[in-house]
PDB file of C-alpha atoms in Angstrom:
ATOM      1  CA  MET A   1     -17.014-166.308 115.050  1.00  0.00           C
ATOM      2  CA  ALA A   2     -14.695-164.674 112.593  1.00  0.00           C
ATOM      3  CA  LYS A   3     -15.218-161.140 111.466  1.00  0.00           C
ATOM      4  CA  ARG A   4     -18.175-160.831 108.989  1.00  0.00           C
ATOM      5  CA  ASN A   5     -17.251-160.922 105.272  1.00  0.00           C
ATOM      6  CA  SER A   6     -18.899-158.197 103.233  1.00  0.00           C
ATOM      7  CA  ARG A   7     -19.306-160.751 100.381  1.00  0.00           C
ATOM      8  CA  PRO A   8     -19.625-164.217 102.095  1.00  0.00           C
ATOM      9  CA  TRP A   9     -20.697-165.784  98.846  1.00  0.00           C
ATOM     10  CA  ILE A  10     -17.367-165.520  97.242  1.00  0.00           C
ATOM     11  CA  VAL A  11     -15.535-168.798  97.476  1.00  0.00           C
ATOM     12  CA  SER A  12     -12.197-168.544  99.000  1.00  0.00           C
ATOM     13  CA  ASP A  13      -9.118-170.415  97.527  1.00  0.00           C
ATOM     14  CA  GLU A  14      -8.900-172.359 100.809  1.00  0.00           C
ATOM     15  CA  LEU A  15     -12.602-173.497 100.681  1.00  0.00           C
ATOM     16  CA  TRP A  16     -12.408-174.328  96.976  1.00  0.00           C
ATOM     17  CA  SER A  17      -9.354-176.604  97.532  1.00  0.00           C
ATOM     18  CA  LEU A  18     -11.480-178.712  99.844  1.00  0.00           C
ATOM     19  CA  VAL A  19     -14.604-178.689  97.646  1.00  0.00           C
ATOM     20  CA  GLU A  20     -13.252-179.202  94.147  1.00  0.00           C
ATOM     21  CA  PRO A  21     -11.835-182.775  94.726  1.00  0.00           C
ATOM     22  CA  LEU A  22     -15.307-183.912  95.941  1.00  0.00           C
ATOM     23  CA  LEU A  23     -17.251-182.758  92.940  1.00  0.00           C
ATOM     24  CA  PRO A  24     -18.495-185.445  90.591  1.00  0.00           C
ATOM     25  CA  VAL A  25     -16.437-185.805  87.279  1.00  0.00           C
ATOM     26  CA  LEU A  26     -18.544-185.322  84.191  1.00  0.00           C
ATOM     27  CA  ALA A  27     -18.300-187.046  80.884  1.00  0.00           C
ATOM     28  CA  PRO A  28     -17.139-184.813  78.028  1.00  0.00           C
ATOM     29  CA  LYS A  29     -19.830-183.234  75.879  1.00  0.00           C
ATOM     30  CA  LEU A  30     -20.495-185.170  72.617  1.00  0.00           C
ATOM     31  CA  VAL A  31     -22.061-182.205  70.788  1.00  0.00           C
ATOM     32  CA  PRO A  32     -20.903-178.574  70.813  1.00  0.00           C
ATOM     33  CA  GLY A  33     -22.918-175.997  72.587  1.00  0.00           C
ATOM     34  CA  ARG A  34     -22.904-173.201  75.096  1.00  0.00           C
ATOM     35  CA  PRO A  35     -19.738-173.411  77.381  1.00  0.00           C
ATOM     36  CA  ARG A  36     -20.401-174.813  80.827  1.00  0.00           C
ATOM     37  CA  VAL A  37     -20.452-172.379  83.721  1.00  0.00           C
ATOM     38  CA  PRO A  38     -17.362-173.181  85.922  1.00  0.00           C
ATOM     39  CA  ASP A  39     -18.211-175.108  89.114  1.00  0.00           C
ATOM     40  CA  ARG A  40     -16.655-172.424  91.315  1.00  0.00           C
ATOM     41  CA  GLN A  41     -18.752-169.610  89.845  1.00  0.00           C
ATOM     42  CA  ALA A  42     -21.900-171.750  90.185  1.00  0.00           C
ATOM     43  CA  LEU A  43     -21.039-172.467  93.878  1.00  0.00           C
ATOM     44  CA  CYS A  44     -20.801-168.653  94.316  1.00  0.00           C
ATOM     45  CA  GLY A  45     -24.172-168.349  92.963  1.00  0.00           C
ATOM     46  CA  ILE A  46     -25.545-170.989  95.220  1.00  0.00           C
ATOM     47  CA  LEU A  47     -23.954-169.243  98.171  1.00  0.00           C
ATOM     48  CA  PHE A  48     -25.522-165.915  97.024  1.00  0.00           C
ATOM     49  CA  VAL A  49     -28.937-167.442  97.162  1.00  0.00           C
ATOM     50  CA  LEU A  50     -28.273-169.113 100.586  1.00  0.00           C
ATOM     51  CA  HIS A  51     -26.996-165.915 102.128  1.00  0.00           C
ATOM     52  CA  THR A  52     -29.416-163.422 100.721  1.00  0.00           C
ATOM     53  CA  GLY A  53     -32.548-165.619 100.326  1.00  0.00           C
ATOM     54  CA  ILE A  54     -33.236-164.288  96.782  1.00  0.00           C
ATOM     55  CA  GLN A  55     -35.311-166.275  94.436  1.00  0.00           C
ATOM     56  CA  TRP A  56     -33.415-168.432  91.857  1.00  0.00           C
ATOM     57  CA  GLU A  57     -34.812-166.451  88.860  1.00  0.00           C
ATOM     58  CA  TYR A  58     -33.782-163.142  90.259  1.00  0.00           C
ATOM     59  CA  LEU A  59     -30.029-164.123  90.578  1.00  0.00           C
ATOM     60  CA  PRO A  60     -28.212-161.042  89.061  1.00  0.00           C
ATOM     61  CA  GLN A  61     -26.584-161.982  85.810  1.00  0.00           C
ATOM     62  CA  GLU A  62     -24.028-159.216  86.214  1.00  0.00           C
ATOM     63  CA  LEU A  63     -22.383-161.216  89.039  1.00  0.00           C
ATOM     64  CA  GLY A  64     -21.169-163.786  86.512  1.00  0.00           C
ATOM     65  CA  PHE A  65     -22.446-166.814  88.472  1.00  0.00           C
ATOM     66  CA  GLY A  66     -24.581-168.152  85.684  1.00  0.00           C
ATOM     67  CA  SER A  67     -28.454-168.389  85.706  1.00  0.00           C
ATOM     68  CA  GLY A  68     -30.355-169.341  88.647  1.00  0.00           C
ATOM     69  CA  MET A  69     -31.601-172.535  86.957  1.00  0.00           C
ATOM     70  CA  THR A  70     -27.920-173.508  86.317  1.00  0.00           C
ATOM     71  CA  CYS A  71     -27.110-173.022  89.984  1.00  0.00           C
ATOM     72  CA  TRP A  72     -30.209-174.968  91.044  1.00  0.00           C
ATOM     73  CA  ARG A  73     -29.276-177.874  88.928  1.00  0.00           C
ATOM     74  CA  ARG A  74     -25.601-177.855  90.248  1.00  0.00           C
ATOM     75  CA  LEU A  75     -26.959-177.764  93.865  1.00  0.00           C
ATOM     76  CA  ALA A  76     -29.288-180.720  93.189  1.00  0.00           C
ATOM     77  CA  ALA A  77     -26.529-182.763  91.408  1.00  0.00           C
ATOM     78  CA  TRP A  78     -23.977-182.202  94.148  1.00  0.00           C
ATOM     79  CA  ASN A  79     -26.333-182.918  96.942  1.00  0.00           C
ATOM     80  CA  GLU A  80     -27.340-186.239  95.188  1.00  0.00           C
ATOM     81  CA  ALA A  81     -23.647-187.143  94.813  1.00  0.00           C
ATOM     82  CA  GLY A  82     -23.145-186.571  98.571  1.00  0.00           C
ATOM     83  CA  VAL A  83     -20.710-183.618  98.245  1.00  0.00           C
ATOM     84  CA  TRP A  84     -21.905-181.806 101.381  1.00  0.00           C
ATOM     85  CA  ASP A  85     -21.736-184.908 103.520  1.00  0.00           C
ATOM     86  CA  GLN A  86     -18.154-185.652 102.317  1.00  0.00           C
ATOM     87  CA  LEU A  87     -17.099-181.966 102.895  1.00  0.00           C
ATOM     88  CA  HIS A  88     -18.497-182.124 106.390  1.00  0.00           C
ATOM     89  CA  LEU A  89     -16.506-185.137 107.140  1.00  0.00           C
ATOM     90  CA  VAL A  90     -13.254-183.647 105.749  1.00  0.00           C
ATOM     91  CA  LEU A  91     -13.757-180.613 108.046  1.00  0.00           C
ATOM     92  CA  LEU A  92     -14.602-182.685 111.128  1.00  0.00           C
ATOM     93  CA  ARG A  93     -11.355-184.685 110.420  1.00  0.00           C
ATOM     94  CA  LYS A  94      -9.347-181.496 110.450  1.00  0.00           C
ATOM     95  CA  LEU A  95     -10.898-180.426 113.727  1.00  0.00           C
ATOM     96  CA  ARG A  96     -10.291-183.869 115.289  1.00  0.00           C
ATOM     97  CA  SER A  97      -6.652-183.795 114.102  1.00  0.00           C
ATOM     98  CA  ALA A  98      -6.190-180.453 115.950  1.00  0.00           C
ATOM     99  CA  LYS A  99      -7.974-182.039 118.965  1.00  0.00           C
ATOM    100  CA  GLN A 100     -10.733-179.388 118.711  1.00  0.00           C
ATOM    101  CA  LEU A 101     -13.768-181.703 118.757  1.00  0.00           C
ATOM    102  CA  ASP A 102     -15.441-181.955 122.289  1.00  0.00           C
ATOM    103  CA  TRP A 103     -16.666-185.546 122.460  1.00  0.00           C
ATOM    104  CA  SER A 104     -17.379-185.278 126.272  1.00  0.00           C
ATOM    105  CA  ARG A 105     -20.888-184.320 125.486  1.00  0.00           C
ATOM    106  CA  ALA A 106     -23.312-183.648 122.700  1.00  0.00           C
ATOM    107  CA  VAL A 107     -26.374-181.577 122.634  1.00  0.00           C
ATOM    108  CA  ILE A 108     -29.627-182.015 120.557  1.00  0.00           C
ATOM    109  CA  ASP A 109     -32.488-179.557 119.786  1.00  0.00           C
ATOM    110  CA  SER A 110     -34.720-178.460 116.927  1.00  0.00           C
ATOM    111  CA  SER A 111     -36.210-175.284 115.496  1.00  0.00           C
ATOM    112  CA  HIS A 112     -39.474-174.762 113.621  1.00  0.00           C
ATOM    113  CA  VAL A 113     -39.528-172.854 110.395  1.00  0.00           C
ATOM    114  CA  ARG A 114     -42.471-171.835 108.209  1.00  0.00           C
ATOM    115  CA  ALA A 115     -42.845-173.667 104.851  1.00  0.00           C
ATOM    116  CA  ALA A 116     -44.056-171.348 102.151  1.00  0.00           C
ATOM    117  CA  ARG A 117     -45.295-174.350 100.097  1.00  0.00           C
ATOM    118  CA  ARG A 118     -46.515-177.829 101.062  1.00  0.00           C
ATOM    119  CA  GLY A 119     -44.267-180.722 100.081  1.00  0.00           C
ATOM    120  CA  PRO A 120     -42.479-183.663 101.449  1.00  0.00           C
ATOM    121  CA  LYS A 121     -41.148-183.260 105.030  1.00  0.00           C
ATOM    122  CA  SER A 122     -43.579-180.543 105.741  1.00  0.00           C
ATOM    123  CA  GLY A 123     -46.585-180.741 108.149  1.00  0.00           C
ATOM    124  CA  PRO A 124     -49.067-178.593 110.202  1.00  0.00           C
ATOM    125  CA  SER A 125     -47.325-175.879 112.211  1.00  0.00           C
ATOM    126  CA  PRO A 126     -47.724-176.310 116.050  1.00  0.00           C
ATOM    127  CA  VAL A 127     -48.504-172.717 116.173  1.00  0.00           C
ATOM    128  CA  ASP A 128     -51.005-172.450 113.367  1.00  0.00           C
ATOM    129  CA  ARG A 129     -52.306-175.860 112.085  1.00  0.00           C
ATOM    130  CA  ALA A 130     -53.560-174.241 108.931  1.00  0.00           C
ATOM    131  CA  ARG A 131     -50.031-173.385 107.760  1.00  0.00           C
ATOM    132  CA  PRO A 132     -47.317-175.913 106.836  1.00  0.00           C
ATOM    133  CA  GLY A 133     -43.927-175.882 108.519  1.00  0.00           C
ATOM    134  CA  SER A 134     -40.782-177.956 108.831  1.00  0.00           C
ATOM    135  CA  LYS A 135     -38.225-178.643 111.552  1.00  0.00           C
ATOM    136  CA  HIS A 136     -34.506-178.330 111.576  1.00  0.00           C
ATOM    137  CA  HIS A 137     -33.037-180.908 113.951  1.00  0.00           C
ATOM    138  CA  VAL A 138     -29.410-180.354 115.024  1.00  0.00           C
ATOM    139  CA  LEU A 139     -26.943-182.324 117.032  1.00  0.00           C
ATOM    140  CA  VAL A 140     -23.657-180.550 118.102  1.00  0.00           C
ATOM    141  CA  ASP A 141     -20.584-181.362 120.111  1.00  0.00           C
ATOM    142  CA  GLY A 142     -19.784-179.727 123.393  1.00  0.00           C
ATOM    143  CA  GLN A 143     -18.761-176.446 121.925  1.00  0.00           C
ATOM    144  CA  GLY A 144     -21.546-176.225 119.226  1.00  0.00           C
ATOM    145  CA  ILE A 145     -19.731-177.716 116.138  1.00  0.00           C
ATOM    146  CA  PRO A 146     -22.547-179.471 114.151  1.00  0.00           C
ATOM    147  CA  LEU A 147     -22.189-183.201 113.979  1.00  0.00           C
ATOM    148  CA  ALA A 148     -25.566-184.034 112.287  1.00  0.00           C
ATOM    149  CA  VAL A 149     -28.718-182.260 111.008  1.00  0.00           C
ATOM    150  CA  SER A 150     -31.972-183.513 109.573  1.00  0.00           C
ATOM    151  CA  LEU A 151     -35.349-182.136 108.263  1.00  0.00           C
ATOM    152  CA  THR A 152     -38.754-183.345 109.166  1.00  0.00           C
ATOM    153  CA  GLY A 153     -42.425-182.039 109.068  1.00  0.00           C
ATOM    154  CA  GLY A 154     -43.321-179.345 111.558  1.00  0.00           C
ATOM    155  CA  ASN A 155     -45.698-181.644 113.277  1.00  0.00           C
ATOM    156  CA  ARG A 156     -43.131-184.371 114.063  1.00  0.00           C
ATOM    157  CA  ASN A 157     -42.123-184.957 117.746  1.00  0.00           C
ATOM    158  CA  ASP A 158     -38.568-183.934 118.535  1.00  0.00           C
ATOM    159  CA  VAL A 159     -37.725-187.239 120.084  1.00  0.00           C
ATOM    160  CA  THR A 160     -38.410-189.183 116.851  1.00  0.00           C
ATOM    161  CA  GLN A 161     -35.088-187.758 115.479  1.00  0.00           C
ATOM    162  CA  LEU A 162     -32.905-188.595 118.493  1.00  0.00           C
ATOM    163  CA  MET A 163     -31.707-191.989 117.283  1.00  0.00           C
ATOM    164  CA  PRO A 164     -31.497-191.149 113.646  1.00  0.00           C
ATOM    165  CA  LEU A 165     -29.335-188.143 114.395  1.00  0.00           C
ATOM    166  CA  LEU A 166     -26.970-190.227 116.617  1.00  0.00           C
ATOM    167  CA  ALA A 167     -26.712-192.708 113.801  1.00  0.00           C
ATOM    168  CA  LYS A 168     -25.962-190.017 111.320  1.00  0.00           C
ATOM    169  CA  ILE A 169     -22.892-188.771 113.124  1.00  0.00           C
ATOM    170  CA  PRO A 170     -19.950-189.778 110.772  1.00  0.00           C
ATOM    171  CA  SER A 171     -16.895-191.795 111.883  1.00  0.00           C
ATOM    172  CA  VAL A 172     -14.407-189.180 112.316  1.00  0.00           C
ATOM    173  CA  ALA A 173     -10.609-190.046 112.039  1.00  0.00           C
ATOM    174  CA  GLY A 174      -7.696-187.780 112.283  1.00  0.00           C
ATOM    175  CA  LEU A 175      -5.959-189.241 115.309  1.00  0.00           C
ATOM    176  CA  VAL A 176      -4.141-192.540 116.006  1.00  0.00           C
ATOM    177  CA  GLY A 177      -6.545-195.271 116.815  1.00  0.00           C
ATOM    178  CA  ARG A 178     -10.165-195.935 115.804  1.00  0.00           C
ATOM    179  CA  PRO A 179     -12.332-193.273 114.235  1.00  0.00           C
ATOM    180  CA  ARG A 180     -14.791-191.815 116.765  1.00  0.00           C
ATOM    181  CA  ARG A 181     -18.504-191.277 116.301  1.00  0.00           C
ATOM    182  CA  ARG A 182     -19.958-191.508 119.847  1.00  0.00           C
ATOM    183  CA  PRO A 183     -20.018-188.731 122.454  1.00  0.00           C
ATOM    184  CA  ASP A 184     -19.743-189.646 126.145  1.00  0.00           C
ATOM    185  CA  MET A 185     -23.073-188.143 127.022  1.00  0.00           C
ATOM    186  CA  LEU A 186     -26.152-186.547 125.333  1.00  0.00           C
ATOM    187  CA  LEU A 187     -27.907-183.487 126.658  1.00  0.00           C
ATOM    188  CA  ALA A 188     -31.524-182.623 125.723  1.00  0.00           C
ATOM    189  CA  ASP A 189     -34.500-180.636 126.929  1.00  0.00           C
ATOM    190  CA  ARG A 190     -37.986-181.937 128.113  1.00  0.00           C
ATOM    191  CA  GLY A 191     -39.079-182.665 124.604  1.00  0.00           C
ATOM    192  CA  TYR A 192     -36.843-185.836 124.656  1.00  0.00           C
ATOM    193  CA  ASP A 193     -38.091-187.103 128.037  1.00  0.00           C
ATOM    194  CA  HIS A 194     -38.948-190.628 127.258  1.00  0.00           C
ATOM    195  CA  ASP A 195     -37.640-193.659 129.140  1.00  0.00           C
ATOM    196  CA  LYS A 196     -37.682-195.798 126.021  1.00  0.00           C
ATOM    197  CA  TYR A 197     -35.244-193.438 124.348  1.00  0.00           C
ATOM    198  CA  ARG A 198     -33.075-193.206 127.403  1.00  0.00           C
ATOM    199  CA  ARG A 199     -32.550-197.016 127.382  1.00  0.00           C
ATOM    200  CA  LEU A 200     -31.766-196.837 123.524  1.00  0.00           C
ATOM    201  CA  VAL A 201     -29.143-194.133 124.105  1.00  0.00           C
ATOM    202  CA  TRP A 202     -27.689-196.148 126.950  1.00  0.00           C
ATOM    203  CA  ALA A 203     -27.520-199.094 124.632  1.00  0.00           C
ATOM    204  CA  GLN A 204     -25.277-197.104 122.343  1.00  0.00           C
ATOM    205  CA  GLY A 205     -22.766-196.507 125.232  1.00  0.00           C
ATOM    206  CA  ILE A 206     -23.931-192.857 125.675  1.00  0.00           C
ATOM    207  CA  LYS A 207     -25.087-191.394 128.964  1.00  0.00           C
ATOM    208  CA  PRO A 208     -28.419-189.543 128.473  1.00  0.00           C
ATOM    209  CA  VAL A 209     -28.833-186.335 130.530  1.00  0.00           C
ATOM    210  CA  ILE A 210     -32.349-185.274 129.720  1.00  0.00           C
ATOM    211  CA  ALA A 211     -34.521-182.933 131.600  1.00  0.00           C
ATOM    212  CA  ARG A 212     -37.690-184.344 132.989  1.00  0.00           C
ATOM    213  CA  ARG A 213     -41.207-183.172 132.600  1.00  0.00           C
ATOM    214  CA  GLY A 214     -43.216-182.089 135.658  1.00  0.00           C
ATOM    215  CA  VAL A 215     -40.205-180.809 137.591  1.00  0.00           C
ATOM    216  CA  PRO A 216     -39.446-177.105 138.296  1.00  0.00           C
ATOM    217  CA  HIS A 217     -37.152-175.406 135.839  1.00  0.00           C
ATOM    218  CA  GLY A 218     -33.611-174.873 136.717  1.00  0.00           C
ATOM    219  CA  SER A 219     -31.932-178.320 136.136  1.00  0.00           C
ATOM    220  CA  GLY A 220     -28.812-176.617 135.194  1.00  0.00           C
ATOM    221  CA  LEU A 221     -28.639-178.105 131.782  1.00  0.00           C
ATOM    222  CA  GLY A 222     -28.821-174.623 130.222  1.00  0.00           C
ATOM    223  CA  VAL A 223     -25.128-173.931 131.177  1.00  0.00           C
ATOM    224  CA  HIS A 224     -24.169-176.572 128.489  1.00  0.00           C
ATOM    225  CA  ARG A 225     -27.367-176.577 126.167  1.00  0.00           C
ATOM    226  CA  TRP A 226     -26.946-173.128 124.964  1.00  0.00           C
ATOM    227  CA  VAL A 227     -24.396-174.127 122.302  1.00  0.00           C
ATOM    228  CA  VAL A 228     -26.957-175.924 120.244  1.00  0.00           C
ATOM    229  CA  GLU A 229     -29.305-172.817 120.329  1.00  0.00           C
ATOM    230  CA  ARG A 230     -26.396-170.743 119.147  1.00  0.00           C
ATOM    231  CA  THR A 231     -25.722-173.124 116.215  1.00  0.00           C
ATOM    232  CA  ILE A 232     -29.409-173.073 115.282  1.00  0.00           C
ATOM    233  CA  ALA A 233     -29.173-169.210 115.244  1.00  0.00           C
ATOM    234  CA  TRP A 234     -26.110-169.506 112.973  1.00  0.00           C
ATOM    235  CA  LEU A 235     -28.041-171.712 110.662  1.00  0.00           C
ATOM    236  CA  HIS A 236     -30.961-169.270 110.518  1.00  0.00           C
ATOM    237  CA  GLY A 237     -28.479-166.475 109.835  1.00  0.00           C
ATOM    238  CA  PHE A 238     -28.604-167.831 106.259  1.00  0.00           C
ATOM    239  CA  ARG A 239     -31.711-166.060 104.969  1.00  0.00           C
ATOM    240  CA  ARG A 240     -32.724-168.943 102.774  1.00  0.00           C
ATOM    241  CA  LEU A 241     -33.126-171.243 105.752  1.00  0.00           C
ATOM    242  CA  ARG A 242     -35.312-168.884 107.834  1.00  0.00           C
ATOM    243  CA  VAL A 243     -38.313-169.915 105.659  1.00  0.00           C
ATOM    244  CA  ARG A 244     -38.592-173.175 103.627  1.00  0.00           C
ATOM    245  CA  TRP A 245     -39.296-171.845 100.146  1.00  0.00           C
ATOM    246  CA  GLU A 246     -38.392-175.082  98.281  1.00  0.00           C
ATOM    247  CA  ARG A 247     -41.364-177.637  97.638  1.00  0.00           C
ATOM    248  CA  ARG A 248     -38.711-180.433  97.175  1.00  0.00           C
ATOM    249  CA  ASP A 249     -37.234-181.525 100.364  1.00  0.00           C
ATOM    250  CA  ASP A 250     -33.958-182.518  98.814  1.00  0.00           C
ATOM    251  CA  ILE A 251     -33.205-178.976  97.691  1.00  0.00           C
ATOM    252  CA  HIS A 252     -33.888-177.559 101.247  1.00  0.00           C
ATOM    253  CA  GLU A 253     -31.808-180.431 102.741  1.00  0.00           C
ATOM    254  CA  ALA A 254     -29.049-179.448 100.420  1.00  0.00           C
ATOM    255  CA  PHE A 255     -29.074-175.923 101.651  1.00  0.00           C
ATOM    256  CA  LEU A 256     -29.118-177.201 105.176  1.00  0.00           C
ATOM    257  CA  GLY A 257     -26.100-179.405 104.517  1.00  0.00           C
ATOM    258  CA  LEU A 258     -24.164-176.676 102.787  1.00  0.00           C
ATOM    259  CA  ALA A 259     -24.888-174.294 105.663  1.00  0.00           C
ATOM    260  CA  THR A 260     -23.707-176.966 108.167  1.00  0.00           C
ATOM    261  CA  CYS A 261     -20.366-177.104 106.175  1.00  0.00           C
ATOM    262  CA  LEU A 262     -19.948-173.429 106.192  1.00  0.00           C
ATOM    263  CA  ILE A 263     -20.377-173.145 109.992  1.00  0.00           C
ATOM    264  CA  THR A 264     -17.946-176.161 110.497  1.00  0.00           C
ATOM    265  CA  HIS A 265     -15.506-174.365 108.079  1.00  0.00           C
ATOM    266  CA  ARG A 266     -15.554-171.382 110.278  1.00  0.00           C
ATOM    267  CA  HIS A 267     -14.631-173.387 113.203  1.00  0.00           C
ATOM    268  CA  VAL A 268     -11.726-174.927 111.217  1.00  0.00           C
ATOM    269  CA  GLN A 269     -10.476-171.359 110.297  1.00  0.00           C
ATOM    270  CA  ARG A 270     -10.693-170.282 114.031  1.00  0.00           C
ATOM    271  CA  LEU A 271      -9.423-173.380 115.755  1.00  0.00           C
ATOM    272  CA  CYS A 272      -6.966-174.937 113.259  1.00  0.00           C
TER     273      CYS A 272
END
């Protein structure tokens, strides 16, 4: 990826030009009061928490990003308005316009993270049943660009998110003809080895290439599947996603969606 920025939480002019039109328009204030923190500064504060993993209440005031609670409210409101889904679609359109989306195959996988607090979409960890955990499910294209992500409890089987993630892929325009949302084939490991889901994937017009249980390792899928593991590593490079600190699942999903947009934006900068 691109050279690491020493202050990655600073919103560039290019990124802000994509985000600003998607933000909800607020009604004017009816009573005077404290001036509203500008949205761009609040986004910088959200990115600071995402990158560093710091608690909201400890967000340094000298940075000028507003209070942690202000940034928290903005993140919740923007996620409810679907800002991150819209931004992700805008970025995917840019990639498709440049013919940089690899629809020849898609790869799916998941990763378990510890949940510091019990809440919705958390469950017993497969490693330690006494501790809660959650799973990040990721579906990427052939070169590792994220197409869809989701959050579930740590005790959910990976295969339960196979069809929901395929359905979550947005219709990506950008070229002459119909928007595209279906890859040619889907690659997955043994955790997705169920004939029922193979039939469901085939019914979507997608060829399932899934490793089978009970056969020796060395199917050769690792040559192509490593891209999704790399993308998961990029997601967990954001410290706030390494451990689920939020009791509310929508806030953690907001961080997950924002991180997905940032990874996609890096690909746009590199390939477009």
